[in-house]
Amino acid sequence: MELEKVLNLLQSKESPLREKGANELHKIMYQPLMSFYRQRKLNKFESEEVIFSSLLKICNKIDTVKEPKKFRGWCWTIARNTLIDHFRKYKKYENEIAEISINEYGEEFSRLDKLKIVTRMNEEKKQKNTGQCVQLGLQEFAKGMPERAFVIQMKLENLTNLEISERIGRTLAATKEYVSQSYKKLGPFIKHCEEGSE
């Protein structure tokens, strides 16, 4: 059934027709809404909840629709706004969506979302490449200065200077100096990693 016919049913004065319209609306909109919400990181349970809220709002505000041709776009606007309300309600989604733009079929991330996704992917790739580069530099450094590389490895594992001093048999002051000098000596082995990632 076409959405314009569903609109006629939903705006009917007769209760059985309105009920039929609500059922038809559910049939038409359920799967597209489920896909739309799942793409935006909601799990199945949350998606069901937001779909129910969206369809309920559509049915409750159906009398405000005056132009049948705009009904589909109006439904998607409600779906989008319900999702934004859901994101505001739960703090775990604080940074997920800046602005959601969709057409009347629920298609397309906003340009800003696409840009954020691409930027995040590039950052992750850059961090991965930098991390691999640093590891290789550290391996080269260890060939010539294994004791210093061992100390730096302990620092990377978040050991304190005191813990390191106990392991290498130096005083705390001597360990601090040794760690500092080790980082300086490591510098030339990994300097190119940061330069290459910018």
Short mmCIF file of C-alpha atoms in Angstrom, two decimals:
data_model
loop_
_atom_site.label_atom_id
_atom_site.label_comp_id
_atom_site.label_asym_id
_atom_site.label_seq_id
_atom_site.Cartn_x
_atom_site.Cartn_y
_atom_site.Cartn_z
CA MET A 1 0.00 0.00 0.00
CA GLU A 2 1.23 3.52 -0.79
CA LEU A 3 1.93 5.92 2.04
CA GLU A 4 -0.64 8.43 0.75
CA LYS A 5 -3.36 5.79 1.14
CA VAL A 6 -2.03 5.02 4.63
CA LEU A 7 -2.34 8.72 5.44
CA ASN A 8 -6.03 8.66 4.41
CA LEU A 9 -6.63 5.67 6.68
CA LEU A 10 -4.78 7.27 9.62
CA GLN A 11 -6.77 10.50 9.23
CA SER A 12 -10.09 8.66 9.03
CA LYS A 13 -12.76 9.34 11.64
CA GLU A 14 -13.46 5.62 11.91
CA SER A 15 -11.44 3.72 14.47
CA PRO A 16 -11.10 0.44 12.47
CA LEU A 17 -9.70 2.38 9.49
CA ARG A 18 -7.22 4.23 11.69
CA GLU A 19 -6.12 0.91 13.17
CA LYS A 20 -5.68 -0.54 9.68
CA GLY A 21 -3.64 2.55 8.75
CA ALA A 22 -1.39 2.09 11.79
CA ASN A 23 -0.78 -1.55 10.84
CA GLU A 24 0.02 -0.61 7.23
CA LEU A 25 2.35 2.17 8.41
CA HIS A 26 4.19 -0.37 10.57
CA LYS A 27 4.51 -2.78 7.62
CA ILE A 28 5.91 -0.10 5.32
CA MET A 29 8.18 1.74 7.75
CA TYR A 30 9.47 -0.97 10.09
CA GLN A 31 12.32 -2.39 8.00
CA PRO A 32 13.61 0.97 6.65
CA LEU A 33 13.55 2.42 10.17
CA MET A 34 15.30 -0.63 11.61
CA SER A 35 18.09 -0.27 9.00
CA PHE A 36 18.29 3.48 9.61
CA TYR A 37 18.63 3.12 13.40
CA ARG A 38 21.00 0.13 13.27
CA GLN A 39 23.34 2.07 10.94
CA ARG A 40 23.49 4.70 13.62
CA LYS A 41 24.82 2.27 16.25
CA LEU A 42 21.59 1.39 18.06
CA ASN A 43 21.27 -2.26 19.00
CA LYS A 44 18.15 -4.22 18.00
CA PHE A 45 16.38 -3.61 21.30
CA GLU A 46 17.02 0.15 21.19
CA SER A 47 15.99 0.27 17.53
CA GLU A 48 12.68 -1.43 18.37
CA GLU A 49 12.09 1.10 21.14
CA VAL A 50 12.81 4.10 18.89
CA ILE A 51 10.71 2.65 16.03
CA PHE A 52 7.77 2.26 18.42
CA SER A 53 8.20 5.86 19.65
CA SER A 54 8.48 7.18 16.09
CA LEU A 55 5.36 5.37 14.85
CA LEU A 56 3.42 6.44 17.92
CA LYS A 57 4.37 10.10 17.34
CA ILE A 58 3.41 9.81 13.67
CA CYS A 59 -0.03 8.42 14.60
CA ASN A 60 -0.58 10.98 17.36
CA LYS A 61 0.33 13.96 15.17
CA ILE A 62 -1.26 12.68 11.94
CA ASP A 63 -3.88 15.43 11.88
CA THR A 64 -1.15 18.06 11.40
CA VAL A 65 -0.32 16.64 7.93
CA LYS A 66 -2.08 18.77 5.31
CA GLU A 67 -0.21 17.81 2.12
CA PRO A 68 -0.24 14.07 1.28
CA LYS A 69 2.83 14.39 -0.98
CA LYS A 70 4.90 15.57 1.97
CA PHE A 71 3.78 12.72 4.25
CA ARG A 72 6.83 10.47 3.62
CA GLY A 73 9.30 13.28 4.33
CA TRP A 74 7.31 14.25 7.42
CA CYS A 75 7.51 10.64 8.70
CA TRP A 76 11.29 10.62 8.24
CA THR A 77 11.63 13.96 10.00
CA ILE A 78 9.84 12.48 13.01
CA ALA A 79 12.05 9.36 12.81
CA ARG A 80 15.17 11.54 12.76
CA ASN A 81 14.00 13.74 15.65
CA THR A 82 13.07 10.69 17.73
CA LEU A 83 16.58 9.33 17.19
CA ILE A 84 18.13 12.64 18.26
CA ASP A 85 15.92 12.58 21.39
CA HIS A 86 17.19 9.06 22.08
CA PHE A 87 20.82 10.18 21.74
CA ARG A 88 20.22 13.10 24.10
CA LYS A 89 18.61 10.77 26.63
CA TYR A 90 21.59 8.42 26.84
CA LYS A 91 25.03 9.86 27.60
CA LYS A 92 26.84 6.94 25.97
CA TYR A 93 25.88 8.46 22.60
CA GLU A 94 27.14 11.94 23.48
CA ASN A 95 29.70 12.06 20.66
CA GLU A 96 27.97 9.84 18.12
CA ILE A 97 25.97 12.24 16.01
CA ALA A 98 26.33 15.93 15.36
CA GLU A 99 23.51 16.41 12.90
CA ILE A 100 21.55 13.77 11.04
CA SER A 101 20.35 14.66 7.56
CA ILE A 102 18.18 12.25 5.65
CA ASN A 103 16.01 12.33 2.59
CA GLU A 104 12.42 11.17 2.55
CA TYR A 105 13.54 7.55 2.25
CA GLY A 106 15.84 7.62 5.27
CA GLU A 107 18.95 7.56 3.08
CA GLU A 108 22.31 9.26 3.43
CA PHE A 109 24.44 10.35 6.37
CA SER A 110 24.94 14.07 6.60
CA ARG A 111 28.15 15.33 5.02
CA LEU A 112 29.43 16.12 8.52
CA ASP A 113 28.89 12.52 9.67
CA LYS A 114 30.68 11.17 6.58
CA LEU A 115 33.55 13.56 7.21
CA LYS A 116 33.76 12.47 10.87
CA ILE A 117 33.82 8.80 9.89
CA VAL A 118 36.53 9.31 7.26
CA THR A 119 38.58 11.45 9.66
CA ARG A 120 38.27 8.83 12.41
CA MET A 121 39.35 6.06 10.01
CA ASN A 122 42.33 8.11 8.83
CA GLU A 123 43.33 8.84 12.43
CA GLU A 124 43.12 5.17 13.38
CA LYS A 125 45.19 4.21 10.32
CA LYS A 126 47.75 6.91 11.11
CA GLN A 127 48.00 5.80 14.75
CA LYS A 128 48.39 2.18 13.68
CA ASN A 129 51.13 3.08 11.18
CA THR A 130 52.88 5.32 13.72
CA GLY A 131 52.68 2.56 16.35
CA GLN A 132 54.19 0.01 13.96
CA CYS A 133 56.93 2.46 12.99
CA VAL A 134 57.79 3.13 16.65
CA GLN A 135 57.91 -0.62 17.37
CA LEU A 136 60.33 -1.14 14.47
CA GLY A 137 62.45 1.80 15.67
CA LEU A 138 62.50 0.35 19.17
CA GLN A 139 63.62 -3.03 17.80
CA GLU A 140 66.50 -1.37 15.93
CA PHE A 141 67.39 0.63 19.04
CA ALA A 142 67.41 -2.61 21.11
CA LYS A 143 70.04 -4.17 18.81
CA GLY A 144 72.59 -1.55 19.83
CA MET A 145 71.36 -0.65 23.33
CA PRO A 146 69.38 -3.57 24.78
CA GLU A 147 69.50 -2.33 28.40
CA ARG A 148 68.09 1.07 27.47
CA ALA A 149 65.43 -0.53 25.25
CA PHE A 150 64.45 -2.78 28.17
CA VAL A 151 63.98 0.31 30.39
CA ILE A 152 61.84 2.05 27.76
CA GLN A 153 59.75 -1.09 27.33
CA MET A 154 59.09 -1.06 31.08
CA LYS A 155 58.02 2.60 30.86
CA LEU A 156 55.66 1.70 28.00
CA GLU A 157 54.17 -0.94 30.32
CA ASN A 158 53.48 1.88 32.83
CA LEU A 159 56.02 0.80 35.44
CA THR A 160 57.08 3.61 37.77
CA ASN A 161 60.69 4.79 38.01
CA LEU A 162 60.83 3.21 41.48
CA GLU A 163 59.75 -0.20 40.13
CA ILE A 164 62.27 0.10 37.29
CA SER A 165 65.06 1.08 39.71
CA GLU A 166 64.40 -2.10 41.71
CA ARG A 167 64.58 -4.22 38.55
CA ILE A 168 67.78 -2.71 37.16
CA GLY A 169 69.57 -2.30 40.49
CA ARG A 170 70.05 1.50 40.45
CA THR A 171 69.02 4.26 42.83
CA LEU A 172 65.83 6.13 42.04
CA ALA A 173 67.75 9.29 41.05
CA ALA A 174 70.10 7.31 38.80
CA THR A 175 67.12 5.50 37.22
CA LYS A 176 65.33 8.78 36.44
CA GLU A 177 68.46 10.05 34.69
CA TYR A 178 68.95 6.73 32.88
CA VAL A 179 65.32 6.73 31.64
CA SER A 180 65.63 10.34 30.47
CA GLN A 181 68.89 9.64 28.59
CA SER A 182 67.41 6.44 27.10
CA TYR A 183 64.49 8.40 25.61
CA LYS A 184 66.94 10.93 24.12
CA LYS A 185 69.00 8.16 22.57
CA LEU A 186 65.85 6.50 21.20
CA GLY A 187 64.79 9.77 19.52
CA PRO A 188 66.73 9.37 16.23
CA PHE A 189 65.30 5.85 15.76
CA ILE A 190 61.66 7.02 15.84
CA LYS A 191 61.80 10.69 14.81
CA HIS A 192 60.75 9.85 11.23
CA CYS A 193 57.59 8.06 12.49
CA GLU A 194 55.89 11.28 13.56
CA GLU A 195 57.12 13.19 10.51
CA GLY A 196 55.69 10.57 8.18
CA SER A 197 52.28 10.63 9.85
CA GLU A 198 51.63 14.35 9.50
#
